[in-house]
PDB file of C-alpha atoms in Angstrom:
ATOM      1  CA  UNK A  30      20.189   4.826   3.749  1.00 32.00           C
ATOM      2  CA  UNK A  31      23.270   3.755   1.792  1.00 34.00           C
ATOM      3  CA  UNK A  32      22.931   4.568  -1.892  1.00 30.00           C
ATOM      4  CA  UNK A  33      23.485   1.866  -4.420  1.00 30.00           C
ATOM      5  CA  UNK A  34      26.740   2.209  -6.295  1.00 31.00           C
ATOM      6  CA  UNK A  35      26.631   4.008  -9.632  1.00 28.00           C
ATOM      7  CA  UNK A  36      26.038   1.522 -12.400  1.00 24.00           C
ATOM      8  CA  UNK A  37      29.210   1.559 -14.478  1.00 27.00           C
ATOM      9  CA  UNK A  38      29.634  -2.076 -15.468  1.00 28.00           C
ATOM     10  CA  UNK A  39      31.043  -2.647 -18.937  1.00 24.00           C
ATOM     11  CA  UNK A  40      28.845  -4.786 -21.169  1.00 26.00           C
ATOM     12  CA  UNK A  41      29.818  -7.577 -23.508  1.00 24.00           C
ATOM     13  CA  UNK A  42      31.985  -6.826 -26.528  1.00 26.00           C
ATOM     14  CA  UNK A  43      31.247  -7.469 -30.151  1.00 28.00           C
ATOM     15  CA  UNK A  44      29.164  -5.569 -32.649  1.00 27.00           C
ATOM     16  CA  UNK A  45      25.404  -5.541 -32.253  1.00 31.00           C
ATOM     17  CA  UNK A  46      22.798  -3.936 -34.493  1.00 30.00           C
ATOM     18  CA  UNK A  47      19.679  -2.160 -33.310  1.00 34.00           C
ATOM     19  CA  UNK A  48      16.627  -2.051 -35.534  1.00 30.00           C
ATOM     20  CA  UNK A  49      14.499   0.990 -34.803  1.00 32.00           C
ATOM     21  CA  UNK A  50      13.730   2.040 -31.251  1.00 36.00           C
ATOM     22  CA  UNK A  51      11.008  -0.358 -30.195  1.00 34.00           C
ATOM     23  CA  UNK A  52      13.094  -2.871 -28.271  1.00 34.00           C
ATOM     24  CA  UNK A  53      12.143  -5.528 -30.820  1.00 36.00           C
ATOM     25  CA  UNK A  54      13.849  -6.716 -33.956  1.00 33.00           C
ATOM     26  CA  UNK A  55      12.444  -5.707 -37.318  1.00 33.00           C
ATOM     27  CA  UNK A  56      12.904  -3.692 -40.467  1.00 34.00           C
ATOM     28  CA  UNK A  57      14.340  -0.174 -40.317  1.00 32.00           C
ATOM     29  CA  UNK A  58      17.504   1.836 -39.991  1.00 34.00           C
ATOM     30  CA  UNK A  59      20.154   0.359 -37.740  1.00 36.00           C
ATOM     31  CA  UNK A  60      22.944   1.770 -35.599  1.00 42.00           C
ATOM     32  CA  UNK A  61      25.909  -0.383 -34.657  1.00 48.00           C
ATOM     33  CA  UNK A  62      27.691  -0.347 -31.323  1.00 47.00           C
ATOM     34  CA  UNK A  63      31.165  -1.778 -30.907  1.00 50.00           C
ATOM     35  CA  UNK A  64      31.072  -2.528 -27.181  1.00 51.00           C
ATOM     36  CA  UNK A  65      32.998   0.597 -26.153  1.00 58.00           C
ATOM     37  CA  UNK A  66      30.186   3.155 -25.906  1.00 90.00           C
ATOM     38  CA  UNK A  67      29.179   4.756 -22.621  1.00 95.00           C
ATOM     39  CA  UNK A  68      25.712   6.152 -22.029  1.00 97.00           C
ATOM     40  CA  UNK A  69      25.241   8.760 -19.293  1.00 98.00           C
ATOM     41  CA  UNK A  70      21.790   8.687 -17.694  1.00 98.00           C
ATOM     42  CA  UNK A  71      20.659  11.363 -15.236  1.00 98.00           C
ATOM     43  CA  UNK A  72      17.744  10.057 -13.228  1.00 97.00           C
ATOM     44  CA  UNK A  73      15.205  10.851 -10.578  1.00 94.00           C
ATOM     45  CA  UNK A  74      16.447   9.486  -7.268  1.00 90.00           C
ATOM     46  CA  UNK A  75      13.181   7.571  -6.831  1.00 89.00           C
ATOM     47  CA  UNK A  76      13.920   5.362  -9.846  1.00 92.00           C
ATOM     48  CA  UNK A  77      17.466   4.895  -8.541  1.00 92.00           C
ATOM     49  CA  UNK A  78      16.818   4.347  -4.815  1.00 89.00           C
ATOM     50  CA  UNK A  79      14.093   1.783  -5.509  1.00 91.00           C
ATOM     51  CA  UNK A  80      16.591  -0.510  -7.265  1.00 93.00           C
ATOM     52  CA  UNK A  81      14.661  -0.579 -10.543  1.00 95.00           C
ATOM     53  CA  UNK A  82      17.668   0.548 -12.577  1.00 96.00           C
ATOM     54  CA  UNK A  83      19.653  -2.362 -11.150  1.00 95.00           C
ATOM     55  CA  UNK A  84      17.175  -4.569 -12.985  1.00 95.00           C
ATOM     56  CA  UNK A  85      16.832  -2.825 -16.367  1.00 96.00           C
ATOM     57  CA  UNK A  86      20.331  -1.421 -16.984  1.00 97.00           C
ATOM     58  CA  UNK A  87      22.315  -4.710 -17.025  1.00 96.00           C
ATOM     59  CA  UNK A  88      19.870  -6.106 -19.603  1.00 95.00           C
ATOM     60  CA  UNK A  89      20.665  -3.181 -21.884  1.00 96.00           C
ATOM     61  CA  UNK A  90      24.405  -3.404 -21.331  1.00 96.00           C
ATOM     62  CA  UNK A  91      24.433  -7.103 -22.148  1.00 94.00           C
ATOM     63  CA  UNK A  92      22.276  -6.667 -25.250  1.00 91.00           C
ATOM     64  CA  UNK A  93      24.002  -3.648 -26.774  1.00 91.00           C
ATOM     65  CA  UNK A  94      27.602  -3.978 -25.625  1.00 92.00           C
ATOM     66  CA  UNK A  95      27.671  -0.589 -23.934  1.00 94.00           C
ATOM     67  CA  UNK A  96      28.056   0.636 -20.386  1.00 96.00           C
ATOM     68  CA  UNK A  97      25.694   2.965 -18.543  1.00 97.00           C
ATOM     69  CA  UNK A  98      26.868   5.636 -16.129  1.00 97.00           C
ATOM     70  CA  UNK A  99      23.991   6.604 -13.839  1.00 97.00           C
ATOM     71  CA  UNK A 100      23.748   9.995 -12.135  1.00 97.00           C
ATOM     72  CA  UNK A 101      20.961  10.147  -9.487  1.00 95.00           C
ATOM     73  CA  UNK A 102      20.155  13.854  -9.313  1.00 92.00           C
ATOM     74  CA  UNK A 103      16.408  14.175  -8.790  1.00 91.00           C
ATOM     75  CA  UNK A 104      14.179  15.449 -11.592  1.00 95.00           C
ATOM     76  CA  UNK A 105      15.210  19.109 -11.380  1.00 94.00           C
ATOM     77  CA  UNK A 106      18.906  18.238 -11.147  1.00 95.00           C
ATOM     78  CA  UNK A 107      18.658  15.675 -13.944  1.00 97.00           C
ATOM     79  CA  UNK A 108      17.065  18.160 -16.326  1.00 97.00           C
ATOM     80  CA  UNK A 109      19.708  20.749 -15.451  1.00 97.00           C
ATOM     81  CA  UNK A 110      22.420  18.171 -16.156  1.00 98.00           C
ATOM     82  CA  UNK A 111      20.887  17.617 -19.600  1.00 98.00           C
ATOM     83  CA  UNK A 112      20.614  21.368 -20.233  1.00 98.00           C
ATOM     84  CA  UNK A 113      24.350  21.585 -19.610  1.00 97.00           C
ATOM     85  CA  UNK A 114      24.967  18.762 -22.087  1.00 97.00           C
ATOM     86  CA  UNK A 115      26.389  16.509 -19.370  1.00 98.00           C
ATOM     87  CA  UNK A 116      24.122  13.502 -19.942  1.00 98.00           C
ATOM     88  CA  UNK A 117      22.624  11.707 -22.917  1.00 98.00           C
ATOM     89  CA  UNK A 118      19.104  11.298 -21.548  1.00 98.00           C
ATOM     90  CA  UNK A 119      17.028  11.577 -18.404  1.00 98.00           C
ATOM     91  CA  UNK A 120      14.421   9.565 -16.498  1.00 98.00           C
ATOM     92  CA  UNK A 121      12.191  12.068 -14.684  1.00 97.00           C
ATOM     93  CA  UNK A 122       8.713  12.485 -13.178  1.00 96.00           C
ATOM     94  CA  UNK A 123       7.534  16.100 -13.095  1.00 95.00           C
ATOM     95  CA  UNK A 124       5.572  17.054 -16.205  1.00 94.00           C
ATOM     96  CA  UNK A 125       5.717  20.846 -15.610  1.00 93.00           C
ATOM     97  CA  UNK A 126       9.530  20.727 -15.497  1.00 95.00           C
ATOM     98  CA  UNK A 127       9.628  18.316 -18.428  1.00 96.00           C
ATOM     99  CA  UNK A 128       7.476  20.718 -20.459  1.00 95.00           C
ATOM    100  CA  UNK A 129       9.902  23.607 -19.882  1.00 95.00           C
ATOM    101  CA  UNK A 130      12.794  21.340 -20.848  1.00 97.00           C
ATOM    102  CA  UNK A 131      11.086  20.306 -24.085  1.00 95.00           C
ATOM    103  CA  UNK A 132       9.934  23.831 -24.898  1.00 95.00           C
ATOM    104  CA  UNK A 133      13.479  25.179 -24.503  1.00 95.00           C
ATOM    105  CA  UNK A 134      14.727  22.676 -27.079  1.00 95.00           C
ATOM    106  CA  UNK A 135      17.152  20.842 -24.811  1.00 97.00           C
ATOM    107  CA  UNK A 136      15.208  17.572 -25.015  1.00 97.00           C
ATOM    108  CA  UNK A 137      13.024  15.831 -27.560  1.00 94.00           C
ATOM    109  CA  UNK A 138      10.996  12.690 -28.201  1.00 93.00           C
ATOM    110  CA  UNK A 139       9.638  12.285 -24.685  1.00 95.00           C
ATOM    111  CA  UNK A 140       8.286   8.789 -24.005  1.00 95.00           C
ATOM    112  CA  UNK A 141       5.942   7.859 -21.180  1.00 95.00           C
ATOM    113  CA  UNK A 142       7.637   5.019 -19.312  1.00 96.00           C
ATOM    114  CA  UNK A 143       5.822   3.880 -16.187  1.00 97.00           C
ATOM    115  CA  UNK A 144       3.523   4.895 -13.353  1.00 96.00           C
ATOM    116  CA  UNK A 145       3.363   4.430  -9.639  1.00 96.00           C
ATOM    117  CA  UNK A 146       1.848   6.629  -6.951  1.00 97.00           C
ATOM    118  CA  UNK A 147       2.639   9.018  -4.149  1.00 98.00           C
ATOM    119  CA  UNK A 148       1.931   8.137  -0.523  1.00 98.00           C
ATOM    120  CA  UNK A 149       1.503  10.383   2.491  1.00 98.00           C
ATOM    121  CA  UNK A 150       3.401   8.659   5.285  1.00 98.00           C
ATOM    122  CA  UNK A 151       3.910   9.605   8.893  1.00 98.00           C
ATOM    123  CA  UNK A 152       4.124   8.402  12.493  1.00 97.00           C
ATOM    124  CA  UNK A 153       1.878   5.438  13.351  1.00 97.00           C
ATOM    125  CA  UNK A 154      -0.173   7.415  15.890  1.00 98.00           C
ATOM    126  CA  UNK A 155      -1.241   9.810  13.087  1.00 98.00           C
ATOM    127  CA  UNK A 156      -1.379  13.008  15.193  1.00 98.00           C
ATOM    128  CA  UNK A 157      -3.183  15.001  12.469  1.00 98.00           C
ATOM    129  CA  UNK A 158      -5.782  12.273  11.887  1.00 98.00           C
ATOM    130  CA  UNK A 159      -5.196  12.005   8.136  1.00 98.00           C
ATOM    131  CA  UNK A 160      -5.568   8.245   7.628  1.00 97.00           C
ATOM    132  CA  UNK A 161      -7.797   7.434   4.658  1.00 95.00           C
ATOM    133  CA  UNK A 162      -8.362  11.081   3.745  1.00 97.00           C
ATOM    134  CA  UNK A 163      -8.343  12.714   0.347  1.00 96.00           C
ATOM    135  CA  UNK A 164      -4.823  14.174  -0.190  1.00 97.00           C
ATOM    136  CA  UNK A 165      -6.128  17.759  -0.098  1.00 98.00           C
ATOM    137  CA  UNK A 166      -7.971  17.171   3.178  1.00 98.00           C
ATOM    138  CA  UNK A 167      -4.951  15.372   4.631  1.00 98.00           C
ATOM    139  CA  UNK A 168      -2.603  18.255   3.861  1.00 98.00           C
ATOM    140  CA  UNK A 169      -5.075  20.777   5.300  1.00 98.00           C
ATOM    141  CA  UNK A 170      -5.361  18.692   8.476  1.00 98.00           C
ATOM    142  CA  UNK A 171      -1.570  18.608   8.863  1.00 98.00           C
ATOM    143  CA  UNK A 172      -1.376  22.387   8.476  1.00 98.00           C
ATOM    144  CA  UNK A 173      -4.304  22.991  10.867  1.00 98.00           C
ATOM    145  CA  UNK A 174      -2.693  20.758  13.498  1.00 98.00           C
ATOM    146  CA  UNK A 175       0.766  22.178  12.758  1.00 98.00           C
ATOM    147  CA  UNK A 176       1.967  18.583  12.773  1.00 98.00           C
ATOM    148  CA  UNK A 177       5.597  18.120  11.754  1.00 98.00           C
ATOM    149  CA  UNK A 178       6.035  17.779   7.981  1.00 98.00           C
ATOM    150  CA  UNK A 179       9.302  17.179   6.131  1.00 98.00           C
ATOM    151  CA  UNK A 180       9.659  18.289   2.513  1.00 98.00           C
ATOM    152  CA  UNK A 181      12.431  17.372   0.112  1.00 96.00           C
ATOM    153  CA  UNK A 182      12.641  21.013  -0.915  1.00 95.00           C
ATOM    154  CA  UNK A 183      14.908  20.137  -3.843  1.00 93.00           C
ATOM    155  CA  UNK A 184      12.824  20.780  -7.003  1.00 91.00           C
ATOM    156  CA  UNK A 185      12.532  17.038  -7.491  1.00 93.00           C
ATOM    157  CA  UNK A 186       9.446  15.428  -8.974  1.00 93.00           C
ATOM    158  CA  UNK A 187       8.200  14.578  -5.499  1.00 95.00           C
ATOM    159  CA  UNK A 188       8.778  18.120  -4.257  1.00 96.00           C
ATOM    160  CA  UNK A 189       6.923  19.572  -7.265  1.00 95.00           C
ATOM    161  CA  UNK A 190       3.964  17.268  -6.558  1.00 97.00           C
ATOM    162  CA  UNK A 191       3.982  18.150  -2.871  1.00 98.00           C
ATOM    163  CA  UNK A 192       3.742  21.841  -3.790  1.00 97.00           C
ATOM    164  CA  UNK A 193       0.865  21.045  -6.138  1.00 97.00           C
ATOM    165  CA  UNK A 194      -1.058  19.278  -3.345  1.00 98.00           C
ATOM    166  CA  UNK A 195      -0.476  22.168  -0.909  1.00 98.00           C
ATOM    167  CA  UNK A 196      -1.817  24.549  -3.552  1.00 98.00           C
ATOM    168  CA  UNK A 197      -4.854  22.328  -4.180  1.00 98.00           C
ATOM    169  CA  UNK A 198      -5.445  22.275  -0.413  1.00 98.00           C
ATOM    170  CA  UNK A 199      -5.304  26.083  -0.276  1.00 98.00           C
ATOM    171  CA  UNK A 200      -2.345  26.049   2.100  1.00 98.00           C
ATOM    172  CA  UNK A 201       0.942  27.977   1.950  1.00 97.00           C
ATOM    173  CA  UNK A 202       3.085  25.832   4.268  1.00 97.00           C
ATOM    174  CA  UNK A 203       5.520  27.484   6.632  1.00 95.00           C
ATOM    175  CA  UNK A 204       6.493  27.841  10.264  1.00 95.00           C
ATOM    176  CA  UNK A 205       8.353  25.627  12.681  1.00 97.00           C
ATOM    177  CA  UNK A 206       6.249  22.582  11.786  1.00 98.00           C
ATOM    178  CA  UNK A 207       7.377  22.617   8.114  1.00 98.00           C
ATOM    179  CA  UNK A 208      10.983  21.717   7.308  1.00 98.00           C
ATOM    180  CA  UNK A 209      12.937  21.126   4.104  1.00 98.00           C
ATOM    181  CA  UNK A 210      15.816  18.683   3.789  1.00 97.00           C
ATOM    182  CA  UNK A 211      17.184  19.549   0.350  1.00 94.00           C
ATOM    183  CA  UNK A 212      17.987  15.840   0.045  1.00 92.00           C
ATOM    184  CA  UNK A 213      16.833  12.753  -1.838  1.00 90.00           C
ATOM    185  CA  UNK A 214      13.810  10.643  -0.985  1.00 91.00           C
ATOM    186  CA  UNK A 215      15.627   8.001   1.056  1.00 90.00           C
ATOM    187  CA  UNK A 216      17.355  10.603   3.215  1.00 93.00           C
ATOM    188  CA  UNK A 217      14.141  12.594   3.629  1.00 95.00           C
ATOM    189  CA  UNK A 218      12.301   9.496   4.829  1.00 95.00           C
ATOM    190  CA  UNK A 219      15.056   8.973   7.411  1.00 95.00           C
ATOM    191  CA  UNK A 220      14.640  12.558   8.629  1.00 96.00           C
ATOM    192  CA  UNK A 221      10.852  12.162   8.830  1.00 97.00           C
ATOM    193  CA  UNK A 222      11.291   9.020  10.919  1.00 96.00           C
ATOM    194  CA  UNK A 223      13.695  10.772  13.258  1.00 96.00           C
ATOM    195  CA  UNK A 224      11.372  13.750  13.760  1.00 97.00           C
ATOM    196  CA  UNK A 225       8.122  11.788  13.892  1.00 97.00           C
ATOM    197  CA  UNK A 226       6.949  13.797  10.886  1.00 98.00           C
ATOM    198  CA  UNK A 227       4.763  13.341   7.832  1.00 98.00           C
ATOM    199  CA  UNK A 228       6.208  13.410   4.322  1.00 98.00           C
ATOM    200  CA  UNK A 229       5.170  12.723   0.745  1.00 98.00           C
ATOM    201  CA  UNK A 230       7.009   9.833  -0.900  1.00 97.00           C
ATOM    202  CA  UNK A 231       6.842   7.715  -4.017  1.00 95.00           C
ATOM    203  CA  UNK A 232       5.841   4.095  -3.533  1.00 95.00           C
ATOM    204  CA  UNK A 233       9.063   2.606  -4.918  1.00 93.00           C
ATOM    205  CA  UNK A 234      11.412   4.324  -2.488  1.00 92.00           C
ATOM    206  CA  UNK A 235       9.095   3.823   0.480  1.00 95.00           C
ATOM    207  CA  UNK A 236       8.937   0.087  -0.151  1.00 93.00           C
ATOM    208  CA  UNK A 237      12.720  -0.038  -0.438  1.00 91.00           C
ATOM    209  CA  UNK A 238      13.564   2.080   2.595  1.00 86.00           C
ATOM    210  CA  UNK A 239      10.662   1.506   5.018  1.00 80.00           C
ATOM    211  CA  UNK A 240      12.278   3.732   7.620  1.00 72.00           C
ATOM    212  CA  UNK A 241      11.408   2.572  11.146  1.00 86.00           C
ATOM    213  CA  UNK A 242       7.749   2.948  12.018  1.00 93.00           C
ATOM    214  CA  UNK A 243       6.637   5.316   9.254  1.00 96.00           C
ATOM    215  CA  UNK A 244       3.131   4.330   8.125  1.00 97.00           C
ATOM    216  CA  UNK A 245       1.331   5.022   4.851  1.00 97.00           C
ATOM    217  CA  UNK A 246      -1.792   6.945   5.899  1.00 98.00           C
ATOM    218  CA  UNK A 247      -2.942   8.072   2.421  1.00 98.00           C
ATOM    219  CA  UNK A 248      -2.511   5.217  -0.059  1.00 97.00           C
ATOM    220  CA  UNK A 249      -4.938   4.813  -2.969  1.00 95.00           C
ATOM    221  CA  UNK A 250      -3.072   1.988  -4.691  1.00 93.00           C
ATOM    222  CA  UNK A 251      -0.870   1.713  -7.753  1.00 94.00           C
ATOM    223  CA  UNK A 252      -3.537   0.559 -10.240  1.00 92.00           C
ATOM    224  CA  UNK A 253      -5.710   3.679 -10.464  1.00 91.00           C
ATOM    225  CA  UNK A 254      -4.479   6.475  -8.195  1.00 94.00           C
ATOM    226  CA  UNK A 255      -6.301   9.831  -8.289  1.00 95.00           C
ATOM    227  CA  UNK A 256      -4.623  12.579 -10.351  1.00 95.00           C
ATOM    228  CA  UNK A 257      -2.964  14.232  -7.341  1.00 97.00           C
ATOM    229  CA  UNK A 258      -1.283  10.943  -6.392  1.00 97.00           C
ATOM    230  CA  UNK A 259      -0.552   9.589  -9.878  1.00 96.00           C
ATOM    231  CA  UNK A 260       3.215   9.570 -10.505  1.00 97.00           C
ATOM    232  CA  UNK A 261       4.185   9.178 -14.172  1.00 96.00           C
ATOM    233  CA  UNK A 262       7.803   8.710 -15.234  1.00 97.00           C
ATOM    234  CA  UNK A 263       9.172   9.604 -18.653  1.00 97.00           C
ATOM    235  CA  UNK A 264      12.424   9.084 -20.499  1.00 98.00           C
ATOM    236  CA  UNK A 265      13.681  12.033 -22.579  1.00 98.00           C
ATOM    237  CA  UNK A 266      16.810  12.051 -24.772  1.00 98.00           C
ATOM    238  CA  UNK A 267      18.973  15.174 -24.769  1.00 98.00           C
ATOM    239  CA  UNK A 268      18.677  17.053 -28.068  1.00 97.00           C
ATOM    240  CA  UNK A 269      21.736  16.216 -30.230  1.00 97.00           C
ATOM    241  CA  UNK A 270      21.203  19.443 -32.178  1.00 96.00           C
ATOM    242  CA  UNK A 271      21.994  21.385 -28.996  1.00 96.00           C
ATOM    243  CA  UNK A 272      24.564  19.174 -27.310  1.00 96.00           C
ATOM    244  CA  UNK A 273      27.278  16.664 -28.183  1.00 96.00           C
ATOM    245  CA  UNK A 274      25.613  13.479 -26.935  1.00 96.00           C
ATOM    246  CA  UNK A 275      25.538   9.770 -27.730  1.00 96.00           C
ATOM    247  CA  UNK A 276      22.219  10.092 -29.518  1.00 95.00           C
ATOM    248  CA  UNK A 277      22.074   6.661 -31.194  1.00 94.00           C
ATOM    249  CA  UNK A 278      22.881   4.949 -27.918  1.00 95.00           C
ATOM    250  CA  UNK A 279      20.338   7.102 -26.064  1.00 97.00           C
ATOM    251  CA  UNK A 280      17.602   6.134 -28.520  1.00 95.00           C
ATOM    252  CA  UNK A 281      18.597   2.496 -28.170  1.00 95.00           C
ATOM    253  CA  UNK A 282      18.095   2.821 -24.410  1.00 96.00           C
ATOM    254  CA  UNK A 283      14.717   4.497 -24.950  1.00 96.00           C
ATOM    255  CA  UNK A 284      13.730   1.575 -27.162  1.00 94.00           C
ATOM    256  CA  UNK A 285      14.918  -0.881 -24.523  1.00 95.00           C
ATOM    257  CA  UNK A 286      12.976   0.802 -21.698  1.00 96.00           C
ATOM    258  CA  UNK A 287       9.749   1.091 -23.676  1.00 94.00           C
ATOM    259  CA  UNK A 288      10.132  -2.315 -25.327  1.00 93.00           C
ATOM    260  CA  UNK A 289      11.812  -5.337 -23.804  1.00 92.00           C
ATOM    261  CA  UNK A 290      12.219  -3.782 -20.341  1.00 95.00           C
ATOM    262  CA  UNK A 291       8.452  -3.295 -19.944  1.00 95.00           C
ATOM    263  CA  UNK A 292       8.155  -6.885 -18.736  1.00 95.00           C
ATOM    264  CA  UNK A 293      11.041  -6.336 -16.296  1.00 96.00           C
ATOM    265  CA  UNK A 294       9.314  -3.233 -14.917  1.00 96.00           C
ATOM    266  CA  UNK A 295       6.028  -5.132 -14.579  1.00 96.00           C
ATOM    267  CA  UNK A 296       7.717  -7.997 -12.738  1.00 96.00           C
ATOM    268  CA  UNK A 297       9.895  -5.799 -10.501  1.00 96.00           C
ATOM    269  CA  UNK A 298       9.045  -6.272  -6.827  1.00 95.00           C
ATOM    270  CA  UNK A 299      10.233  -4.815  -3.538  1.00 93.00           C
ATOM    271  CA  UNK A 300       9.553  -7.172  -0.636  1.00 89.00           C
ATOM    272  CA  UNK A 301       7.008  -8.906  -2.848  1.00 93.00           C
ATOM    273  CA  UNK A 302       5.078  -5.722  -3.714  1.00 94.00           C
ATOM    274  CA  UNK A 303       4.797  -3.962  -7.074  1.00 95.00           C
ATOM    275  CA  UNK A 304       6.693  -0.702  -7.164  1.00 95.00           C
ATOM    276  CA  UNK A 305       5.940   0.431 -10.741  1.00 96.00           C
ATOM    277  CA  UNK A 306       3.460  -0.234 -13.527  1.00 95.00           C
ATOM    278  CA  UNK A 307       4.755   0.077 -17.115  1.00 95.00           C
ATOM    279  CA  UNK A 308       2.806   2.211 -19.518  1.00 92.00           C
ATOM    280  CA  UNK A 309       1.517  -0.030 -22.271  1.00 73.00           C
ATOM    281  CA  UNK A 310       1.208   0.470 -26.006  1.00 62.00           C
ATOM    282  CA  UNK A 311      -1.966   2.146 -27.266  1.00 52.00           C
ATOM    283  CA  UNK A 312      -4.035   1.509 -30.364  1.00 49.00           C
ATOM    284  CA  UNK A 313      -4.156   5.255 -30.987  1.00 58.00           C
ATOM    285  CA  UNK A 314      -0.737   6.941 -30.665  1.00 53.00           C
ATOM    286  CA  UNK A 315      -0.459   9.385 -27.768  1.00 61.00           C
ATOM    287  CA  UNK A 316       1.348  12.189 -29.564  1.00 56.00           C
ATOM    288  CA  UNK A 317       0.906  14.466 -26.564  1.00 61.00           C
ATOM    289  CA  UNK A 318       3.691  12.690 -24.726  1.00 63.00           C
ATOM    290  CA  UNK A 319       6.273  14.084 -27.146  1.00 58.00           C
ATOM    291  CA  UNK A 320       5.524  17.787 -26.713  1.00 63.00           C
ATOM    292  CA  UNK A 321       4.764  20.168 -23.825  1.00 67.00           C
ATOM    293  CA  UNK A 322       1.329  19.409 -22.429  1.00 64.00           C
ATOM    294  CA  UNK A 323       0.153  23.012 -22.794  1.00 64.00           C
ATOM    295  CA  UNK A 324       1.296  23.362 -26.428  1.00 59.00           C
ATOM    296  CA  UNK A 325      -1.308  24.750 -28.796  1.00 56.00           C
ATOM    297  CA  UNK A 326      -1.324  24.550 -32.551  1.00 49.00           C
TER     298      UNK A 326
END
């Protein structure tokens, strides 16, 4: 699959003011941008390959007079880029890795952004007989049949979730039937198609790529997926106390994603199908999203 070009378009000039970080106008402190700022975003490849960023980034550039440089690195690679101080914020989807990032002090003010789900896809003849199964049972069936399975093997959010499902299934995958690509989701889907193998994928990339005859055999839907298939994305700014970053611009982008862009995310379609569901505002604040999930007072 050809990757989309990095998004480096320069936005409109002029001076714009941002009130707060909610994506809406109102009272509060303001930061001004003069149309020359550049924001560097490291992102999970699933958010990039699906085309979602093509929809939400130009809106931000036009509104705030700044350009966005996008680095698709996968979740593990994106967090490492932020640890090195080489990006201003990240969009990621692996809470265990996010927790370590927050706990180490390299990121702060995590915001839940959107949800979709993971799918187990494979050849249409379904040699392991997994169609309609619980994800744990499906993974056990693949291992028992030693049916070909392709893993990203890259410490991405999808790879971390795949490992979690294997563990829940009580399986330590290995042998000739289990292969790792070390590549992004689009490329891994292409390898799975070529080998007639199963793989775990996010919905957004699968809808975008739809490699050959690969079929979704375990698909519980985007509205209320079970915990093992629920795929939550977050946006996390890099800590300006640790790194020299464009903090005001990063927080403006956070406000855009969790404010005005929520409607864009909700309306985003791939071949007429929803690829993501934005996380909505809550009556009671969810303070747990800002700190590691296993933090104790």
